[in-house]
């Protein structure tokens, strides 16, 4: 049976009651209060083995109280609760010495697990350094998916662990990498980003490690590489899955030995750089295909962070849209707002381009439409939605006559190509003098991909192994596509 005296502070009596009862049933002694002043008095008198407190209290903010608590009783663990649920709340809680941050609403089982862990750990941890004031909010969203990201980032801020960020294009991988740097222990050092996919294969090693004069044709002088530029800071390797094998081998040596040589150089150079890598590819599949080193993967994948696609955090779309509208207004564009029906329509869209696509849409709305209130009709037109399909189509083919039953049979491949061409011609005509929204290529691919996978699964009666073989896909790739596209199994009529 667990033991310990726990102090609970929250101005919401209902929360005090629920949390207090749960802790009491678990075997703890509990004292509750709705005032920060009372909590501070208890702490000063030496009461309590652990504190659970809300951030916003009537008489004082818990973030103002925490430094005093850590100075008076550095071994007293403090668990912070908050309904604000932002990235900055998690970071402030971590920097001010909180043991854990729990966004409201939270699961009581999770709270009890955190309490048990906090009370069982040794009490000789050094006090947290006095934090600098933090302003701004680099990450937006209060969804459960983002809360997990915030808490993981808060734990990583004071470490130098290598981080691998995965997620679809446009989910904000570089933004997360910058947050790790800007609020971490290397924030006074440089942040250097390199998109591996954008560098020619024969220049990638020179770009990363630098080269000596005369190392190759055209090397007229010594060049500093990105590792040297990032010394003492963070190096962000975006699209790491596109790195050539030779460069992967050299990168592995840096991670293993902490040193590298320039192209054409012989003297090893010590490296003091934190590596954050990112990719929108499945590196395990690349490993199976012989395109990525398995040993490098395990060196980079020390702390994996998966950024959810926007369709998995639709509840954040309103906050994100308001943020982008405000940002556009600060740059001189008119401030817009979404009518409720327009926001609901946006929440049902699948956002193949993720947050980047949403930001581009918001800027387009701010620039092109004179009305302050953005309607559902505008959203439907801008996203190219077919309002007759609640499944969230990406393209909007105009209505046309039904095909004739006596129409001549055409070759299947030719028929598909002609159908796509005819559809796109109608789509461009429907937009008149304007072009369709950006991201058309990926929308078309995903529009075709859904029925292709769905019908293949129906034909194989839901057998993903057979369907993957039929499609020529790796089974893990198919499983991921079924999940990402939210494919619902179609039953074969056979």
GROMACS .gro file of C-alpha atoms in nm:
model
  494
    1UNK     CA    1   0.000   0.000   0.000
    2UNK     CA    2   0.153   0.336  -0.101
    3UNK     CA    3   0.208   0.597   0.167
    4UNK     CA    4   0.280   0.967   0.172
    5UNK     CA    5   0.125   1.305   0.246
    6UNK     CA    6   0.010   1.493  -0.064
    7UNK     CA    7  -0.086   1.860  -0.086
    8UNK     CA    8  -0.342   1.943  -0.358
    9UNK     CA    9  -0.409   2.303  -0.467
   10UNK     CA   10  -0.676   2.397  -0.722
   11UNK     CA   11  -0.937   2.672  -0.723
   12UNK     CA   12  -1.190   2.429  -0.874
   13UNK     CA   13  -1.361   2.248  -0.586
   14UNK     CA   14  -1.476   1.964  -0.812
   15UNK     CA   15  -1.120   1.889  -0.920
   16UNK     CA   16  -0.998   1.902  -0.560
   17UNK     CA   17  -1.267   1.651  -0.464
   18UNK     CA   18  -1.202   1.409  -0.751
   19UNK     CA   19  -0.824   1.417  -0.716
   20UNK     CA   20  -0.840   1.400  -0.335
   21UNK     CA   21  -1.072   1.099  -0.338
   22UNK     CA   22  -0.859   0.914  -0.593
   23UNK     CA   23  -0.542   0.969  -0.390
   24UNK     CA   24  -0.714   0.876  -0.063
   25UNK     CA   25  -0.846   0.550  -0.212
   26UNK     CA   26  -0.490   0.475  -0.326
   27UNK     CA   27  -0.371   0.500   0.036
   28UNK     CA   28  -0.226   0.852   0.055
   29UNK     CA   29  -0.299   1.122   0.313
   30UNK     CA   30  -0.434   1.428   0.133
   31UNK     CA   31  -0.481   1.795   0.220
   32UNK     CA   32  -0.655   2.024  -0.031
   33UNK     CA   33  -0.679   2.401  -0.070
   34UNK     CA   34  -0.806   2.653  -0.321
   35UNK     CA   35  -0.541   2.918  -0.247
   36UNK     CA   36  -0.172   2.940  -0.331
   37UNK     CA   37  -0.104   3.125  -0.005
   38UNK     CA   38  -0.232   2.831   0.201
   39UNK     CA   39  -0.025   2.588  -0.005
   40UNK     CA   40   0.287   2.799   0.049
   41UNK     CA   41   0.223   2.813   0.424
   42UNK     CA   42   0.199   2.432   0.439
   43UNK     CA   43   0.518   2.394   0.238
   44UNK     CA   44   0.708   2.640   0.457
   45UNK     CA   45   0.607   2.449   0.768
   46UNK     CA   46   0.749   2.129   0.622
   47UNK     CA   47   0.423   1.955   0.542
   48UNK     CA   48   0.370   1.727   0.244
   49UNK     CA   49   0.582   1.473   0.062
   50UNK     CA   50   0.448   1.585  -0.278
   51UNK     CA   51   0.255   1.879  -0.421
   52UNK     CA   52  -0.011   1.875  -0.696
   53UNK     CA   53  -0.108   2.226  -0.803
   54UNK     CA   54  -0.300   2.403  -1.075
   55UNK     CA   55  -0.114   2.678  -1.262
   56UNK     CA   56  -0.376   2.955  -1.239
   57UNK     CA   57  -0.480   3.022  -0.879
   58UNK     CA   58  -0.688   3.317  -0.754
   59UNK     CA   59  -0.406   3.472  -0.553
   60UNK     CA   60  -0.088   3.360  -0.733
   61UNK     CA   61   0.032   3.180  -1.043
   62UNK     CA   62   0.201   2.847  -0.969
   63UNK     CA   63   0.491   2.940  -1.197
   64UNK     CA   64   0.566   3.231  -0.964
   65UNK     CA   65   0.542   3.001  -0.662
   66UNK     CA   66   0.756   2.717  -0.800
   67UNK     CA   67   1.099   2.890  -0.774
   68UNK     CA   68   1.031   2.967  -0.406
   69UNK     CA   69   0.926   2.608  -0.343
   70UNK     CA   70   1.239   2.469  -0.511
   71UNK     CA   71   1.458   2.709  -0.313
   72UNK     CA   72   1.293   2.633   0.023
   73UNK     CA   73   1.251   2.258  -0.032
   74UNK     CA   74   1.449   2.144  -0.338
   75UNK     CA   75   1.364   1.777  -0.280
   76UNK     CA   76   0.985   1.832  -0.277
   77UNK     CA   77   0.837   1.704  -0.607
   78UNK     CA   78   0.572   1.930  -0.761
   79UNK     CA   79   0.324   1.809  -1.021
   80UNK     CA   80   0.169   2.092  -1.222
   81UNK     CA   81  -0.183   2.071  -1.369
   82UNK     CA   82  -0.312   2.315  -1.629
   83UNK     CA   83  -0.609   2.364  -1.859
   84UNK     CA   84  -0.403   2.602  -2.075
   85UNK     CA   85  -0.247   2.301  -2.250
   86UNK     CA   86   0.010   2.489  -2.458
   87UNK     CA   87   0.368   2.416  -2.550
   88UNK     CA   88   0.488   2.708  -2.338
   89UNK     CA   89   0.302   2.576  -2.033
   90UNK     CA   90   0.489   2.248  -2.057
   91UNK     CA   91   0.823   2.426  -2.107
   92UNK     CA   92   0.768   2.668  -1.818
   93UNK     CA   93   0.669   2.383  -1.588
   94UNK     CA   94   0.988   2.195  -1.678
   95UNK     CA   95   1.217   2.496  -1.648
   96UNK     CA   96   1.076   2.604  -1.315
   97UNK     CA   97   1.151   2.265  -1.168
   98UNK     CA   98   0.816   2.084  -1.183
   99UNK     CA   99   0.848   1.707  -1.157
  100UNK     CA  100   0.575   1.654  -1.418
  101UNK     CA  101   0.322   1.852  -1.618
  102UNK     CA  102  -0.031   1.711  -1.665
  103UNK     CA  103  -0.267   1.884  -1.910
  104UNK     CA  104  -0.632   1.891  -1.807
  105UNK     CA  105  -0.836   1.680  -1.846
  106UNK     CA  106  -0.607   1.394  -1.744
  107UNK     CA  107  -0.660   1.030  -1.660
  108UNK     CA  108  -0.660   0.957  -1.287
  109UNK     CA  109  -0.464   0.637  -1.347
  110UNK     CA  110  -0.194   0.846  -1.513
  111UNK     CA  111  -0.192   1.085  -1.217
  112UNK     CA  112  -0.155   0.798  -0.970
  113UNK     CA  113   0.128   0.649  -1.176
  114UNK     CA  114   0.313   0.983  -1.178
  115UNK     CA  115   0.258   1.027  -0.803
  116UNK     CA  116   0.390   0.678  -0.731
  117UNK     CA  117   0.696   0.737  -0.946
  118UNK     CA  118   0.768   1.076  -0.788
  119UNK     CA  119   0.746   0.944  -0.432
  120UNK     CA  120   0.965   0.641  -0.506
  121UNK     CA  121   1.255   0.834  -0.660
  122UNK     CA  122   1.554   0.951  -0.454
  123UNK     CA  123   1.528   1.306  -0.319
  124UNK     CA  124   1.877   1.433  -0.392
  125UNK     CA  125   1.816   1.586  -0.733
  126UNK     CA  126   1.990   1.925  -0.780
  127UNK     CA  127   1.762   2.229  -0.795
  128UNK     CA  128   1.669   2.348  -1.141
  129UNK     CA  129   1.850   2.662  -1.265
  130UNK     CA  130   1.657   2.987  -1.253
  131UNK     CA  131   1.488   3.014  -1.593
  132UNK     CA  132   1.497   3.303  -1.833
  133UNK     CA  133   1.167   3.455  -1.931
  134UNK     CA  134   1.012   3.289  -2.234
  135UNK     CA  135   0.790   3.469  -2.481
  136UNK     CA  136   0.610   3.359  -2.791
  137UNK     CA  137   0.459   3.024  -2.877
  138UNK     CA  138   0.645   2.826  -3.145
  139UNK     CA  139   0.393   2.538  -3.148
  140UNK     CA  140   0.015   2.566  -3.164
  141UNK     CA  141  -0.249   2.317  -3.055
  142UNK     CA  142  -0.421   2.176  -2.746
  143UNK     CA  143  -0.516   1.832  -2.880
  144UNK     CA  144  -0.414   1.517  -2.690
  145UNK     CA  145  -0.172   1.433  -2.972
  146UNK     CA  146   0.008   1.765  -2.927
  147UNK     CA  147   0.008   1.737  -2.547
  148UNK     CA  148   0.217   1.423  -2.582
  149UNK     CA  149   0.461   1.615  -2.803
  150UNK     CA  150   0.482   1.907  -2.557
  151UNK     CA  151   0.557   1.681  -2.262
  152UNK     CA  152   0.822   1.490  -2.455
  153UNK     CA  153   0.988   1.815  -2.565
  154UNK     CA  154   0.984   1.951  -2.210
  155UNK     CA  155   1.174   1.643  -2.091
  156UNK     CA  156   1.429   1.675  -2.372
  157UNK     CA  157   1.513   2.043  -2.329
  158UNK     CA  158   1.800   1.997  -2.084
  159UNK     CA  159   1.954   1.697  -2.260
  160UNK     CA  160   2.180   1.649  -2.562
  161UNK     CA  161   2.014   1.329  -2.677
  162UNK     CA  162   1.987   1.275  -3.052
  163UNK     CA  163   1.628   1.310  -3.169
  164UNK     CA  164   1.458   1.162  -3.476
  165UNK     CA  165   1.145   1.349  -3.584
  166UNK     CA  166   0.912   1.166  -3.819
  167UNK     CA  167   0.596   1.288  -3.983
  168UNK     CA  168   0.437   1.374  -4.314
  169UNK     CA  169   0.550   1.673  -4.515
  170UNK     CA  170   0.414   1.996  -4.369
  171UNK     CA  171   0.363   1.876  -4.010
  172UNK     CA  172   0.622   2.117  -3.865
  173UNK     CA  173   0.931   1.902  -3.816
  174UNK     CA  174   1.175   2.193  -3.846
  175UNK     CA  175   0.961   2.398  -3.606
  176UNK     CA  176   0.996   2.124  -3.345
  177UNK     CA  177   1.371   2.102  -3.407
  178UNK     CA  178   1.403   2.478  -3.355
  179UNK     CA  179   1.199   2.457  -3.034
  180UNK     CA  180   1.436   2.187  -2.905
  181UNK     CA  181   1.725   2.423  -2.972
  182UNK     CA  182   1.574   2.759  -2.875
  183UNK     CA  183   1.451   2.639  -2.535
  184UNK     CA  184   1.727   2.388  -2.463
  185UNK     CA  185   2.074   2.400  -2.310
  186UNK     CA  186   2.234   2.487  -2.647
  187UNK     CA  187   2.016   2.790  -2.718
  188UNK     CA  188   2.317   3.025  -2.705
  189UNK     CA  189   2.484   2.826  -2.982
  190UNK     CA  190   2.397   2.827  -3.353
  191UNK     CA  191   2.106   2.639  -3.507
  192UNK     CA  192   2.205   2.511  -3.851
  193UNK     CA  193   1.953   2.339  -4.078
  194UNK     CA  194   2.028   2.146  -4.394
  195UNK     CA  195   1.780   1.979  -4.627
  196UNK     CA  196   1.964   1.668  -4.737
  197UNK     CA  197   1.727   1.611  -5.030
  198UNK     CA  198   1.810   1.955  -5.174
  199UNK     CA  199   2.188   1.895  -5.196
  200UNK     CA  200   2.337   1.722  -5.505
  201UNK     CA  201   2.459   1.374  -5.411
  202UNK     CA  202   2.821   1.447  -5.508
  203UNK     CA  203   2.829   1.761  -5.290
  204UNK     CA  204   2.658   1.636  -4.974
  205UNK     CA  205   2.978   1.533  -4.793
  206UNK     CA  206   3.144   1.865  -4.870
  207UNK     CA  207   2.830   2.047  -4.754
  208UNK     CA  208   2.825   1.858  -4.424
  209UNK     CA  209   3.194   1.832  -4.339
  210UNK     CA  210   3.356   2.105  -4.547
  211UNK     CA  211   3.647   2.062  -4.787
  212UNK     CA  212   4.008   2.164  -4.826
  213UNK     CA  213   4.148   2.372  -5.107
  214UNK     CA  214   4.215   2.150  -5.407
  215UNK     CA  215   4.011   1.858  -5.268
  216UNK     CA  216   3.827   1.833  -5.600
  217UNK     CA  217   3.786   2.025  -5.924
  218UNK     CA  218   3.654   2.371  -5.844
  219UNK     CA  219   3.761   2.368  -5.478
  220UNK     CA  220   3.961   2.691  -5.502
  221UNK     CA  221   3.961   2.756  -5.128
  222UNK     CA  222   3.882   2.587  -4.799
  223UNK     CA  223   3.510   2.564  -4.724
  224UNK     CA  224   3.350   2.533  -4.381
  225UNK     CA  225   3.089   2.257  -4.352
  226UNK     CA  226   2.763   2.255  -4.160
  227UNK     CA  227   2.911   2.055  -3.871
  228UNK     CA  228   3.171   2.327  -3.814
  229UNK     CA  229   2.908   2.600  -3.850
  230UNK     CA  230   2.691   2.429  -3.587
  231UNK     CA  231   2.973   2.381  -3.334
  232UNK     CA  232   2.835   2.423  -2.983
  233UNK     CA  233   2.479   2.424  -3.111
  234UNK     CA  234   2.233   2.209  -3.302
  235UNK     CA  235   2.254   2.059  -3.650
  236UNK     CA  236   1.916   1.977  -3.804
  237UNK     CA  237   1.934   1.715  -4.078
  238UNK     CA  238   1.606   1.734  -4.265
  239UNK     CA  239   1.499   1.458  -4.505
  240UNK     CA  240   1.769   1.228  -4.366
  241UNK     CA  241   1.619   0.939  -4.564
  242UNK     CA  242   1.758   1.093  -4.885
  243UNK     CA  243   2.120   1.089  -4.765
  244UNK     CA  244   2.355   0.891  -4.995
  245UNK     CA  245   2.522   0.579  -4.853
  246UNK     CA  246   2.875   0.729  -4.854
  247UNK     CA  247   2.759   1.027  -4.653
  248UNK     CA  248   2.569   0.797  -4.416
  249UNK     CA  249   2.894   0.612  -4.341
  250UNK     CA  250   3.074   0.936  -4.258
  251UNK     CA  251   2.784   1.061  -4.047
  252UNK     CA  252   2.788   0.735  -3.853
  253UNK     CA  253   3.155   0.790  -3.771
  254UNK     CA  254   3.079   1.134  -3.629
  255UNK     CA  255   2.805   0.992  -3.409
  256UNK     CA  256   3.024   0.703  -3.292
  257UNK     CA  257   3.356   0.881  -3.243
  258UNK     CA  258   3.260   1.247  -3.205
  259UNK     CA  259   3.497   1.362  -3.479
  260UNK     CA  260   3.516   1.401  -3.856
  261UNK     CA  261   3.754   1.505  -4.132
  262UNK     CA  262   3.691   1.751  -4.411
  263UNK     CA  263   3.684   1.629  -4.772
  264UNK     CA  264   4.048   1.619  -4.873
  265UNK     CA  265   4.161   1.668  -4.512
  266UNK     CA  266   4.351   1.431  -4.287
  267UNK     CA  267   4.333   1.589  -3.943
  268UNK     CA  268   4.033   1.476  -3.735
  269UNK     CA  269   3.815   1.760  -3.604
  270UNK     CA  270   3.632   1.716  -3.274
  271UNK     CA  271   3.259   1.775  -3.297
  272UNK     CA  272   3.040   1.925  -3.023
  273UNK     CA  273   2.704   1.928  -3.199
  274UNK     CA  274   2.358   1.803  -3.106
  275UNK     CA  275   2.197   1.615  -3.394
  276UNK     CA  276   1.826   1.639  -3.467
  277UNK     CA  277   1.717   1.447  -3.776
  278UNK     CA  278   1.384   1.439  -3.956
  279UNK     CA  279   1.219   1.242  -4.232
  280UNK     CA  280   0.880   1.186  -4.393
  281UNK     CA  281   0.985   0.838  -4.503
  282UNK     CA  282   0.973   0.503  -4.327
  283UNK     CA  283   1.343   0.440  -4.263
  284UNK     CA  284   1.283   0.077  -4.171
  285UNK     CA  285   1.156   0.013  -4.522
  286UNK     CA  286   1.460   0.192  -4.666
  287UNK     CA  287   1.677  -0.035  -4.451
  288UNK     CA  288   1.506  -0.341  -4.598
  289UNK     CA  289   1.566  -0.201  -4.946
  290UNK     CA  290   1.934  -0.146  -4.872
  291UNK     CA  291   1.903   0.233  -4.899
  292UNK     CA  292   1.968   0.326  -4.536
  293UNK     CA  293   2.218   0.192  -4.286
  294UNK     CA  294   2.058   0.011  -3.996
  295UNK     CA  295   2.339   0.105  -3.756
  296UNK     CA  296   2.296   0.472  -3.847
  297UNK     CA  297   1.921   0.444  -3.790
  298UNK     CA  298   1.973   0.320  -3.435
  299UNK     CA  299   2.227   0.597  -3.369
  300UNK     CA  300   1.981   0.862  -3.486
  301UNK     CA  301   1.665   0.709  -3.340
  302UNK     CA  302   1.769   0.757  -2.976
  303UNK     CA  303   1.454   0.957  -2.900
  304UNK     CA  304   1.186   0.913  -3.168
  305UNK     CA  305   0.920   1.184  -3.199
  306UNK     CA  306   0.627   1.128  -3.435
  307UNK     CA  307   0.445   1.445  -3.536
  308UNK     CA  308   0.078   1.370  -3.604
  309UNK     CA  309  -0.072   1.473  -3.938
  310UNK     CA  310  -0.328   1.751  -3.917
  311UNK     CA  311  -0.616   1.509  -3.979
  312UNK     CA  312  -0.528   1.339  -3.646
  313UNK     CA  313  -0.555   1.669  -3.458
  314UNK     CA  314  -0.853   1.833  -3.627
  315UNK     CA  315  -0.949   2.003  -3.300
  316UNK     CA  316  -0.638   2.221  -3.342
  317UNK     CA  317  -0.743   2.363  -3.680
  318UNK     CA  318  -0.935   2.653  -3.524
  319UNK     CA  319  -0.638   2.763  -3.310
  320UNK     CA  320  -0.399   2.724  -3.602
  321UNK     CA  321  -0.621   2.918  -3.841
  322UNK     CA  322  -0.663   3.205  -3.592
  323UNK     CA  323  -0.286   3.212  -3.542
  324UNK     CA  324  -0.220   3.230  -3.916
  325UNK     CA  325  -0.492   3.494  -3.969
  326UNK     CA  326  -0.335   3.706  -3.693
  327UNK     CA  327   0.009   3.653  -3.842
  328UNK     CA  328  -0.118   3.760  -4.186
  329UNK     CA  329  -0.279   4.070  -4.034
  330UNK     CA  330   0.052   4.167  -3.869
  331UNK     CA  331   0.203   4.164  -4.218
  332UNK     CA  332  -0.056   4.406  -4.354
  333UNK     CA  333  -0.331   4.173  -4.478
  334UNK     CA  334  -0.692   4.221  -4.358
  335UNK     CA  335  -0.789   4.022  -4.048
  336UNK     CA  336  -1.043   3.747  -4.124
  337UNK     CA  337  -1.253   3.509  -3.916
  338UNK     CA  338  -1.414   3.177  -4.002
  339UNK     CA  339  -1.784   3.117  -3.967
  340UNK     CA  340  -1.858   2.799  -3.763
  341UNK     CA  341  -1.974   2.601  -4.067
  342UNK     CA  342  -1.653   2.688  -4.251
  343UNK     CA  343  -1.442   2.566  -3.960
  344UNK     CA  344  -1.640   2.241  -3.942
  345UNK     CA  345  -1.586   2.189  -4.314
  346UNK     CA  346  -1.212   2.241  -4.264
  347UNK     CA  347  -1.210   1.986  -3.982
  348UNK     CA  348  -1.355   1.723  -4.217
  349UNK     CA  349  -1.092   1.783  -4.484
  350UNK     CA  350  -0.794   1.545  -4.477
  351UNK     CA  351  -0.518   1.809  -4.530
  352UNK     CA  352  -0.268   1.616  -4.743
  353UNK     CA  353  -0.032   1.914  -4.711
  354UNK     CA  354  -0.089   1.936  -4.334
  355UNK     CA  355  -0.011   2.261  -4.148
  356UNK     CA  356   0.177   2.406  -4.444
  357UNK     CA  357  -0.133   2.364  -4.659
  358UNK     CA  358  -0.351   2.523  -4.389
  359UNK     CA  359  -0.117   2.822  -4.359
  360UNK     CA  360  -0.116   2.874  -4.736
  361UNK     CA  361  -0.496   2.855  -4.742
  362UNK     CA  362  -0.529   3.115  -4.464
  363UNK     CA  363  -0.293   3.356  -4.640
  364UNK     CA  364  -0.485   3.309  -4.964
  365UNK     CA  365  -0.816   3.377  -4.787
  366UNK     CA  366  -0.674   3.690  -4.623
  367UNK     CA  367  -0.538   3.822  -4.951
  368UNK     CA  368  -0.812   3.739  -5.203
  369UNK     CA  369  -1.147   3.780  -5.026
  370UNK     CA  370  -1.284   4.124  -4.929
  371UNK     CA  371  -1.538   3.998  -4.673
  372UNK     CA  372  -1.430   3.971  -4.311
  373UNK     CA  373  -1.627   3.650  -4.245
  374UNK     CA  374  -1.508   3.348  -4.444
  375UNK     CA  375  -1.803   3.126  -4.533
  376UNK     CA  376  -1.833   2.752  -4.584
  377UNK     CA  377  -1.888   2.806  -4.957
  378UNK     CA  378  -1.551   2.980  -4.985
  379UNK     CA  379  -1.375   2.694  -4.804
  380UNK     CA  380  -1.542   2.437  -5.030
  381UNK     CA  381  -1.432   2.629  -5.339
  382UNK     CA  382  -1.077   2.688  -5.219
  383UNK     CA  383  -1.016   2.328  -5.112
  384UNK     CA  384  -1.174   2.187  -5.425
  385UNK     CA  385  -1.414   1.977  -5.218
  386UNK     CA  386  -1.699   1.774  -5.356
  387UNK     CA  387  -1.977   1.857  -5.110
  388UNK     CA  388  -2.172   1.546  -5.211
  389UNK     CA  389  -1.901   1.329  -5.054
  390UNK     CA  390  -1.878   1.346  -4.676
  391UNK     CA  391  -1.569   1.124  -4.686
  392UNK     CA  392  -1.366   1.431  -4.774
  393UNK     CA  393  -1.268   1.415  -5.139
  394UNK     CA  394  -0.963   1.606  -5.247
  395UNK     CA  395  -1.079   1.687  -5.599
  396UNK     CA  396  -1.414   1.818  -5.715
  397UNK     CA  397  -1.517   1.683  -6.054
  398UNK     CA  398  -1.804   1.886  -6.199
  399UNK     CA  399  -2.123   1.691  -6.259
  400UNK     CA  400  -2.156   1.546  -6.606
  401UNK     CA  401  -2.378   1.311  -6.799
  402UNK     CA  402  -2.377   0.945  -6.701
  403UNK     CA  403  -2.163   0.726  -6.925
  404UNK     CA  404  -2.349   0.543  -7.196
  405UNK     CA  405  -2.404   0.172  -7.145
  406UNK     CA  406  -2.301   0.123  -7.505
  407UNK     CA  407  -1.980   0.320  -7.475
  408UNK     CA  408  -1.689   0.139  -7.639
  409UNK     CA  409  -1.462  -0.060  -7.411
  410UNK     CA  410  -1.113   0.090  -7.387
  411UNK     CA  411  -0.781  -0.041  -7.260
  412UNK     CA  412  -0.783  -0.014  -6.875
  413UNK     CA  413  -0.460   0.189  -6.845
  414UNK     CA  414  -0.561   0.421  -7.126
  415UNK     CA  415  -0.907   0.462  -6.975
  416UNK     CA  416  -0.764   0.563  -6.638
  417UNK     CA  417  -0.522   0.810  -6.795
  418UNK     CA  418  -0.796   0.959  -7.010
  419UNK     CA  419  -1.033   0.983  -6.714
  420UNK     CA  420  -0.773   1.165  -6.506
  421UNK     CA  421  -0.693   1.400  -6.793
  422UNK     CA  422  -1.061   1.472  -6.851
  423UNK     CA  423  -1.116   1.530  -6.478
  424UNK     CA  424  -0.823   1.771  -6.453
  425UNK     CA  425  -0.933   1.962  -6.761
  426UNK     CA  426  -1.276   2.013  -6.603
  427UNK     CA  427  -1.115   2.107  -6.272
  428UNK     CA  428  -0.902   2.383  -6.429
  429UNK     CA  429  -1.201   2.510  -6.627
  430UNK     CA  430  -1.406   2.528  -6.306
  431UNK     CA  431  -1.149   2.770  -6.157
  432UNK     CA  432  -1.170   3.005  -6.456
  433UNK     CA  433  -0.877   3.246  -6.468
  434UNK     CA  434  -0.750   3.128  -6.131
  435UNK     CA  435  -0.543   2.820  -6.062
  436UNK     CA  436  -0.652   2.539  -5.828
  437UNK     CA  437  -0.509   2.552  -5.474
  438UNK     CA  438  -0.142   2.450  -5.434
  439UNK     CA  439  -0.063   2.087  -5.361
  440UNK     CA  440  -0.257   1.947  -5.659
  441UNK     CA  441  -0.003   1.673  -5.731
  442UNK     CA  442  -0.033   1.515  -5.386
  443UNK     CA  443  -0.412   1.558  -5.379
  444UNK     CA  444  -0.444   1.365  -5.705
  445UNK     CA  445  -0.220   1.086  -5.583
  446UNK     CA  446  -0.410   1.050  -5.259
  447UNK     CA  447  -0.746   1.064  -5.440
  448UNK     CA  448  -0.642   0.769  -5.656
  449UNK     CA  449  -0.465   0.591  -5.372
  450UNK     CA  450  -0.773   0.554  -5.153
  451UNK     CA  451  -0.993   0.353  -5.393
  452UNK     CA  452  -0.693   0.154  -5.517
  453UNK     CA  453  -0.607   0.031  -5.168
  454UNK     CA  454  -0.970  -0.010  -5.064
  455UNK     CA  455  -1.062  -0.224  -5.367
  456UNK     CA  456  -0.742  -0.430  -5.337
  457UNK     CA  457  -0.834  -0.510  -4.977
  458UNK     CA  458  -1.188  -0.596  -5.080
  459UNK     CA  459  -1.059  -0.827  -5.353
  460UNK     CA  460  -0.838  -1.007  -5.101
  461UNK     CA  461  -1.118  -1.012  -4.841
  462UNK     CA  462  -0.921  -0.788  -4.607
  463UNK     CA  463  -0.601  -0.996  -4.616
  464UNK     CA  464  -0.333  -0.729  -4.594
  465UNK     CA  465  -0.051  -0.970  -4.683
  466UNK     CA  466  -0.222  -1.065  -5.010
  467UNK     CA  467  -0.324  -0.705  -5.078
  468UNK     CA  468   0.034  -0.585  -5.024
  469UNK     CA  469   0.159  -0.850  -5.267
  470UNK     CA  470  -0.110  -0.755  -5.520
  471UNK     CA  471  -0.016  -0.386  -5.498
  472UNK     CA  472   0.360  -0.449  -5.485
  473UNK     CA  473   0.392  -0.278  -5.148
  474UNK     CA  474   0.569  -0.371  -4.828
  475UNK     CA  475   0.311  -0.494  -4.573
  476UNK     CA  476   0.414  -0.226  -4.320
  477UNK     CA  477   0.377   0.040  -4.588
  478UNK     CA  478   0.028  -0.084  -4.671
  479UNK     CA  479  -0.069  -0.093  -4.303
  480UNK     CA  480   0.051   0.267  -4.260
  481UNK     CA  481  -0.142   0.382  -4.568
  482UNK     CA  482  -0.460   0.210  -4.447
  483UNK     CA  483  -0.426   0.397  -4.117
  484UNK     CA  484  -0.328   0.734  -4.265
  485UNK     CA  485  -0.596   0.728  -4.535
  486UNK     CA  486  -0.857   0.589  -4.294
  487UNK     CA  487  -0.944   0.317  -4.544
  488UNK     CA  488  -1.267   0.136  -4.463
  489UNK     CA  489  -1.279  -0.220  -4.590
  490UNK     CA  490  -1.504  -0.267  -4.893
  491UNK     CA  491  -1.662  -0.611  -4.906
  492UNK     CA  492  -1.628  -0.785  -5.238
  493UNK     CA  493  -1.951  -0.876  -5.414
  494UNK     CA  494  -1.802  -1.207  -5.528
   0.00000   0.00000   0.00000
